[in-house]
mmCIF file of C-alpha atoms in Angstrom:
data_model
loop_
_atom_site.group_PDB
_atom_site.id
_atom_site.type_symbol
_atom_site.label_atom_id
_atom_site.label_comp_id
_atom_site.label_asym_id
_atom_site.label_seq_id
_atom_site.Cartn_x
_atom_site.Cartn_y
_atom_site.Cartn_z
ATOM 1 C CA UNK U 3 24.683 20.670 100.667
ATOM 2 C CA UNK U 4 26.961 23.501 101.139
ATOM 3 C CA UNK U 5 26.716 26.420 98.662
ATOM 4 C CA UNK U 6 30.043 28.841 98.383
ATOM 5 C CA UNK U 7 29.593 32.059 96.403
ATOM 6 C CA UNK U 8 32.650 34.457 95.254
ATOM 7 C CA UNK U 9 33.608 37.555 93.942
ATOM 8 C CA UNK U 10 34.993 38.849 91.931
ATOM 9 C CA UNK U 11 35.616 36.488 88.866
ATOM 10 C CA UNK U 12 38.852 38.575 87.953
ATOM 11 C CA UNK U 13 40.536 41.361 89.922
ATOM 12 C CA UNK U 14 43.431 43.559 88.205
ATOM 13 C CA UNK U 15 45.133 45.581 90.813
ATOM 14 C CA UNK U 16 48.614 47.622 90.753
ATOM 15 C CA UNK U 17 51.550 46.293 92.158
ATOM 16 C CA UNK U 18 51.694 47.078 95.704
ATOM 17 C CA UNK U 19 48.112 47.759 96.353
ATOM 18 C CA UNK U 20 45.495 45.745 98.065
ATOM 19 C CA UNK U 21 43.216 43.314 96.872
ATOM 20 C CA UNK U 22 40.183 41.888 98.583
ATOM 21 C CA UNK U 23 38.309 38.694 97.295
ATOM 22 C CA UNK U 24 35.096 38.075 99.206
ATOM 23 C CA UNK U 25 33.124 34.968 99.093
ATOM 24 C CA UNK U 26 30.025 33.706 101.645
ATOM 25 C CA UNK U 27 28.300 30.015 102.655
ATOM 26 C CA UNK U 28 25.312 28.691 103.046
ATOM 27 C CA UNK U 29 25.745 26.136 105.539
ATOM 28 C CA UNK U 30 26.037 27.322 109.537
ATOM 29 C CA UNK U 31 27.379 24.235 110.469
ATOM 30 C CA UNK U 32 30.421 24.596 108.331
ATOM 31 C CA UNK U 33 33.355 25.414 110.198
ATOM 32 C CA UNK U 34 36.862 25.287 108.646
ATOM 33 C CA UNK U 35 37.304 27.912 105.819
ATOM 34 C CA UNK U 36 40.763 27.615 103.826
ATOM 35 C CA UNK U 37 42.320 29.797 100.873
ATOM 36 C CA UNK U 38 44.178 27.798 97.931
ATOM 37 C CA UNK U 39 46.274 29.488 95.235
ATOM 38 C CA UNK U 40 46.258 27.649 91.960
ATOM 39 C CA UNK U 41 49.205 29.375 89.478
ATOM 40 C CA UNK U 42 48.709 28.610 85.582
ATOM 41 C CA UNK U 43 48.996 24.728 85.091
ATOM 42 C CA UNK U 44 49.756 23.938 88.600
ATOM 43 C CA UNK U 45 47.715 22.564 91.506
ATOM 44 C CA UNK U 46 45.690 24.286 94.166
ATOM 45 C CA UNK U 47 48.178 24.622 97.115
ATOM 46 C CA UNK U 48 46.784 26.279 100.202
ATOM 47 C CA UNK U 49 47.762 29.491 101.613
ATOM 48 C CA UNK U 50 46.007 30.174 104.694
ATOM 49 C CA UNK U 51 43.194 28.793 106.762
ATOM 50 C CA UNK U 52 40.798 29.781 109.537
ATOM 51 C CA UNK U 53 38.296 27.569 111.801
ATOM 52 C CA UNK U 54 35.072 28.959 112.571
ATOM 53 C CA UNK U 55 36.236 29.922 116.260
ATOM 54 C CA UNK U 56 38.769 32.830 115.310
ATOM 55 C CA UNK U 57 37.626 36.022 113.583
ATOM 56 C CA UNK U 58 40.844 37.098 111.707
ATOM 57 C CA UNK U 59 44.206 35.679 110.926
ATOM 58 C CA UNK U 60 46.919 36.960 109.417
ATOM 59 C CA UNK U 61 50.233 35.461 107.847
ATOM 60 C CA UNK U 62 52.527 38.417 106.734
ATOM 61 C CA UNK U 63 51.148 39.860 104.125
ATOM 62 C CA UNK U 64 47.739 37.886 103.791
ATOM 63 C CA UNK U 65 44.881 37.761 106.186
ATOM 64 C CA UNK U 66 41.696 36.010 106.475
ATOM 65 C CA UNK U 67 38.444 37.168 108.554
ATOM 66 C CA UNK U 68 35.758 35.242 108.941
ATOM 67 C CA UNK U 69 32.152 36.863 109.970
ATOM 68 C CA UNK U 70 29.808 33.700 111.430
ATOM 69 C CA UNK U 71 27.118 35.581 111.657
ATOM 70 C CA UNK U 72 26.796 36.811 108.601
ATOM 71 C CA UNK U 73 28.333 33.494 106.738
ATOM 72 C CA UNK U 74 30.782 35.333 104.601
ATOM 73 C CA UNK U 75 34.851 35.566 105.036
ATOM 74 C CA UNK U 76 37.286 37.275 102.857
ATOM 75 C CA UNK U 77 41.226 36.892 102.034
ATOM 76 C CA UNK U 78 43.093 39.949 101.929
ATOM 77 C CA UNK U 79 46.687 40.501 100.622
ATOM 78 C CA UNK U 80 48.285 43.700 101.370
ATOM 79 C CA UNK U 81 51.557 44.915 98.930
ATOM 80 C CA UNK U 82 50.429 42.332 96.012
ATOM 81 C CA UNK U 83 53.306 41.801 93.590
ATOM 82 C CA UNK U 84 53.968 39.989 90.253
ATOM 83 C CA UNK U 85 54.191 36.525 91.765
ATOM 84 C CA UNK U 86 50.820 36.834 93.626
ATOM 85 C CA UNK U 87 49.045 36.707 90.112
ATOM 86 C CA UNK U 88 46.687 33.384 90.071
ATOM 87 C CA UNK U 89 43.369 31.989 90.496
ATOM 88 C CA UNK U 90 42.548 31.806 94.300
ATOM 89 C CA UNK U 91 39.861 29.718 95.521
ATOM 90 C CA UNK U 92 37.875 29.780 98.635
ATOM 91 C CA UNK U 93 36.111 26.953 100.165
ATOM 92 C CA UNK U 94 33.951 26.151 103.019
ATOM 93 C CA UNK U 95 34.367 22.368 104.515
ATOM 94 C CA UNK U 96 31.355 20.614 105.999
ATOM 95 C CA UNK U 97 30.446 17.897 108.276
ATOM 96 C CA UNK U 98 27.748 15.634 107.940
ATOM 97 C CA UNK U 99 27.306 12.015 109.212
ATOM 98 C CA UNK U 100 31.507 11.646 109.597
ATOM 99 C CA UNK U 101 32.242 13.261 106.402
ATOM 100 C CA UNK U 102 34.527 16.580 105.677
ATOM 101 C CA UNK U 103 33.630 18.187 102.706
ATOM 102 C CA UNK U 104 35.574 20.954 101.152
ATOM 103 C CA UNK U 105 33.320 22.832 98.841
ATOM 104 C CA UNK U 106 35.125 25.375 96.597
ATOM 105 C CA UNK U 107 34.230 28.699 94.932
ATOM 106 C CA UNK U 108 34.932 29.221 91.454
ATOM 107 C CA UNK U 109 37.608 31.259 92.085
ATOM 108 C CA UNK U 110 39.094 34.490 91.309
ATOM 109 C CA UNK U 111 41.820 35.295 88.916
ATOM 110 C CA UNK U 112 44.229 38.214 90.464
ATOM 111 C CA UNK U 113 46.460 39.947 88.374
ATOM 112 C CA UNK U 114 48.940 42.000 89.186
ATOM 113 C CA UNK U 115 50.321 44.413 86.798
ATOM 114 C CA UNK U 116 54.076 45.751 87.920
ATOM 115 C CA UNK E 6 57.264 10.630 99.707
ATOM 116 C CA UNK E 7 56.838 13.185 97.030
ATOM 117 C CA UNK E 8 53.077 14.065 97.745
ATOM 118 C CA UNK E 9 50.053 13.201 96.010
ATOM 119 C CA UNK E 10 50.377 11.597 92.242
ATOM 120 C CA UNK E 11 47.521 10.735 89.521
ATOM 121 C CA UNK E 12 48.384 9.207 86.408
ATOM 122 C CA UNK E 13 47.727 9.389 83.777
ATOM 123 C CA UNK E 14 48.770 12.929 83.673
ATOM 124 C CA UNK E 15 46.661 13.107 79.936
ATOM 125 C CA UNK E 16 44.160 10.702 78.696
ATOM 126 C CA UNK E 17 42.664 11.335 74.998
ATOM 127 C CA UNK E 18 39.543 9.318 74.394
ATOM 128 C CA UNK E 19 36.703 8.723 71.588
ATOM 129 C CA UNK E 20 33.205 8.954 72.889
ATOM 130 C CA UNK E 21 32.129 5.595 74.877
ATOM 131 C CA UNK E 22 34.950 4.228 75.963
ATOM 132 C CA UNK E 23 35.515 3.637 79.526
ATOM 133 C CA UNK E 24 38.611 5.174 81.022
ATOM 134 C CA UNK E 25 40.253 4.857 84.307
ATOM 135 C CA UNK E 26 42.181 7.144 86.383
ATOM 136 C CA UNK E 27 44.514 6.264 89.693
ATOM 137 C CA UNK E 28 45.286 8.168 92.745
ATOM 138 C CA UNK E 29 48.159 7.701 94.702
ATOM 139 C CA UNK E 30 47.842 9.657 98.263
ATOM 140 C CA UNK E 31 50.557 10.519 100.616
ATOM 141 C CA UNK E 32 51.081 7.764 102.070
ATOM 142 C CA UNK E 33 50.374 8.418 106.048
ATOM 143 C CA UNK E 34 46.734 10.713 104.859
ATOM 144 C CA UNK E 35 43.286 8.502 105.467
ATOM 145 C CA UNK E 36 40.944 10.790 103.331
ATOM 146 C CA UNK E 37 40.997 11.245 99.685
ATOM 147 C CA UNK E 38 39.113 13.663 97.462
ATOM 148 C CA UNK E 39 37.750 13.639 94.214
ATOM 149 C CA UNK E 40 37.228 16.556 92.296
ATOM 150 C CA UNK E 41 36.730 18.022 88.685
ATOM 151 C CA UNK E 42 37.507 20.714 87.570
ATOM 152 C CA UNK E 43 36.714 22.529 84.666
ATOM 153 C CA UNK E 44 37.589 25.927 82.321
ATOM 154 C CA UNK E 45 37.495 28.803 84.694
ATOM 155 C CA UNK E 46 35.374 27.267 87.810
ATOM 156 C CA UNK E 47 36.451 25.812 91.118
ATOM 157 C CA UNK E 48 37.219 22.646 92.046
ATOM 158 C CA UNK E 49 33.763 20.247 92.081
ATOM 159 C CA UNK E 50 33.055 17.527 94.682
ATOM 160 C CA UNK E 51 32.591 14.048 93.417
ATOM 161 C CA UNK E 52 33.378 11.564 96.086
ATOM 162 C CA UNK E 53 35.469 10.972 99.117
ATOM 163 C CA UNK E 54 37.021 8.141 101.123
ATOM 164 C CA UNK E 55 38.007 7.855 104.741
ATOM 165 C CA UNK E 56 40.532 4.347 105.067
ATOM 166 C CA UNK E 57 38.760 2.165 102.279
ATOM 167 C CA UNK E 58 35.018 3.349 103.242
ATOM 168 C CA UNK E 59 33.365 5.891 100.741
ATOM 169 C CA UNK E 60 31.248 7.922 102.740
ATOM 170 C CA UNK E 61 29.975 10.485 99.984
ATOM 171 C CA UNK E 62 29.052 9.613 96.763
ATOM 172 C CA UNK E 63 25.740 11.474 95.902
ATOM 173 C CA UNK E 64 27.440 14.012 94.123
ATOM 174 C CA UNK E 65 29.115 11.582 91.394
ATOM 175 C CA UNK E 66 28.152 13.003 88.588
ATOM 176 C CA UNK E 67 26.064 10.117 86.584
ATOM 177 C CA UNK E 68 26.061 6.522 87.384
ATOM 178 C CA UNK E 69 28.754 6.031 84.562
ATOM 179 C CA UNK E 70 31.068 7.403 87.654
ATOM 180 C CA UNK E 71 32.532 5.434 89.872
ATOM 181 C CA UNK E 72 35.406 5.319 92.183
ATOM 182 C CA UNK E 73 37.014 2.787 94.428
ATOM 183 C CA UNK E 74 39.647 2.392 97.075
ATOM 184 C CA UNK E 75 40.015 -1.365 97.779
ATOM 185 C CA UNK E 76 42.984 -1.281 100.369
ATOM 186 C CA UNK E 77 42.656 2.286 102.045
ATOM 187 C CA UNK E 78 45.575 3.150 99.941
ATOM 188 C CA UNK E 79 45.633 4.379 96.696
ATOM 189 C CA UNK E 80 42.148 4.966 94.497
ATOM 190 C CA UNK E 81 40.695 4.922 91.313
ATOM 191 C CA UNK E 82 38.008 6.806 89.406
ATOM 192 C CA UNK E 83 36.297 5.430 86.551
ATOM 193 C CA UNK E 84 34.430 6.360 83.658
ATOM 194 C CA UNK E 85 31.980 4.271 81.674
ATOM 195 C CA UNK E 86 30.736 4.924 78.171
ATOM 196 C CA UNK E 87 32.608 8.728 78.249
ATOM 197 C CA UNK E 88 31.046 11.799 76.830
ATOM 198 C CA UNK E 89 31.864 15.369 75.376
ATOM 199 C CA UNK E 90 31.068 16.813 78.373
ATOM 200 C CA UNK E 91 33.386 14.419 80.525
ATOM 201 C CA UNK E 92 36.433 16.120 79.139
ATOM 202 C CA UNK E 93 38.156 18.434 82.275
ATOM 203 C CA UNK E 94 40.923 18.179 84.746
ATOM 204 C CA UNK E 95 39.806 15.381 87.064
ATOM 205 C CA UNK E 96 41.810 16.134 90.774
ATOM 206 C CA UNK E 97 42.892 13.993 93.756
ATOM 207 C CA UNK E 98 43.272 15.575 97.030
ATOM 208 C CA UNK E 99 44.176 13.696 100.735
ATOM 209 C CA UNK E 100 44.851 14.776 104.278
ATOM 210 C CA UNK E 101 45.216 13.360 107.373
ATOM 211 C CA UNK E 102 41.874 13.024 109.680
ATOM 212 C CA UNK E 103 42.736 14.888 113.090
ATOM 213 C CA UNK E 104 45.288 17.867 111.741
ATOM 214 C CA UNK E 105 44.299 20.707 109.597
ATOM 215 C CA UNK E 106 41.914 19.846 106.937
ATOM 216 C CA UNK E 107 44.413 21.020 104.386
ATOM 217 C CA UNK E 108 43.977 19.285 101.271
ATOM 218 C CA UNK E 109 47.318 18.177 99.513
ATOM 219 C CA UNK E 110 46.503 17.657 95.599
ATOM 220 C CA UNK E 111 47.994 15.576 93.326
ATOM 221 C CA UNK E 112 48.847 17.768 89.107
ATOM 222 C CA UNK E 113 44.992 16.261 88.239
ATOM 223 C CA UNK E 114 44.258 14.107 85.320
ATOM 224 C CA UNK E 115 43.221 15.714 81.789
ATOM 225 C CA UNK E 116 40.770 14.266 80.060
ATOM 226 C CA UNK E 117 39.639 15.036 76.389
ATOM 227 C CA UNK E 118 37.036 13.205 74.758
ATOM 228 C CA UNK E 119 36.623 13.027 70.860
#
C-alpha cells in the first residue's frame, strides 16, 4: 500500500514569513495529492489540491508543487499569520482495483508567533 | 444538508464492550471513509465504501472491526470486545466519485476506553 512520509513534525515560524512542509510517496501510481488543515478540535478541511498532471498550483497565498519523478510534493504558504497556526496534513490517494484511497501523513503542526 | 455528521460525538466505555458508531454522509456523495485518528498522527485508513459495496477492508484494524453500509446511505463502524488501545478519534469522510477527490469529514467520534 501507499506509504506518505512528512516533515517536519512542528514548524514555528514568524508572522509573515514562509513556511515549507515537505512530505514524499511511495506509490507511482498515485495521482491526486491534497493538503487538509485541521485547527485545534476541529476537522480536517482541505485547502488545496493537485493531480499528478500539473507541477505547481497556487491559490493566493498557498501553493503546492508536485515533483513525479522524484515522488515528493510540498505546500508552501507565503506571509503566514496568526490564523494559519494548525496541524496540516498531506496525503497521497491511490487506485487499486476501483478503489481511491487517501493515505495521510502525520502531519505538521505550524505555529505562527505574531 | 449540513455536511457530514457522526454521532455519538463521545462514547466512554469499560474494556469489552462492543460499541457502535454511525456515519451520516452528505447526502448526494457515493464514497465514505473510515479513519482513526490518534494523539499527534494523521488520519489512518480503515475501510471504505463506494454505494453499499466495501471495496477495502484489509486495513481494519483486528477482526473485532467492522463496518457496514446496508443502503448506500449512511454507515456504521463497530467495535467488539473494546480495548485500551481502541480509545482515539474515530473519523468519517465522503465525496462524490467523478469530482475532486476532496474528502468532506464529519467532527469524528471520541472514544475512551476504561
Amino acid at each position: 500500500g501507499e506509504n506518505v512520509e512528512q516533515h517536519p513534525s512542528t514548524l514555528s515560524v514568524q508572522e509573515g514569513d514562509s513556511a515549507v512542509i515537505k512530505c514524499t510517496y511511495s506509490d507511482s501510481a498515485s495521482n491526486y495529492f491534497p493538503w487538509y488543515k485541521q485547527e485545534l478540535g476541529k476537522r480536517p478541511q482541505l485547502i488545496i489540491d493537485i493531480r499528478s498532471n500539473v507541477g505547481e498550483k497556487k491559490d493566493q497565498r498557498i501553493a503546492v508543487t508536485l515533483n513525479k519523478t522524484a515522488k515528493h510534493f510540498s505546500l508552501h504558504i507565503t506571509e503566514t499569520q496568526p490564523e494559519d497556526s494548525a496541524v496540516y496534513f498531506c496525503a497521497a490517494e491511490s487506485v487499486s482495483g476501483g478503489s481511491y484511497i487517501p493515505t495521510f501523513g502525520r502531519g505538521t503542526s505550524l505555529i505562527v508567533h505574531p | 444538508d449540513t455536511g457530514v455528521s457522526q454521532n455519538p460525538r463521545h462514547k466512554i466505555t469499560k474494556r469489552g464492550q462492543n460499541v457502535t458508531f454511525r456515519c451520516d454522509p452528505i447526502s448526494e456523495h457515493n464514497r465514505l471513509y473510515w479513519y482513526r485518528q490518534t494523539l499527534g498522527q494523521g488520519p489512518e485508513f480503515l475501510t471504505y465504501f463506494q454505494n453499499e459495496a466495501q471495496l477495502e477492508k484489509s486495513r481494519l484494524l483486528s477482526d473485532r472491526f467492522s463496518a457496514e453500509r446496508p443502503k448506500g446511505s449512511f454507515s456504521t463502524l463497530e467495535i467488539q470486545r473494546t480495548e485500551q488501545g481502541d480509545s482515539a478519534m474515530y473519523l468519517c469522510a465522503s465525496s462524490l466519485a467523478g469530482t475532486t477527490g476532496e474528502l468532506f469529514f464529519g467532527e469524528g467520534s471520541r472514544l475512551t476506553v476504561l
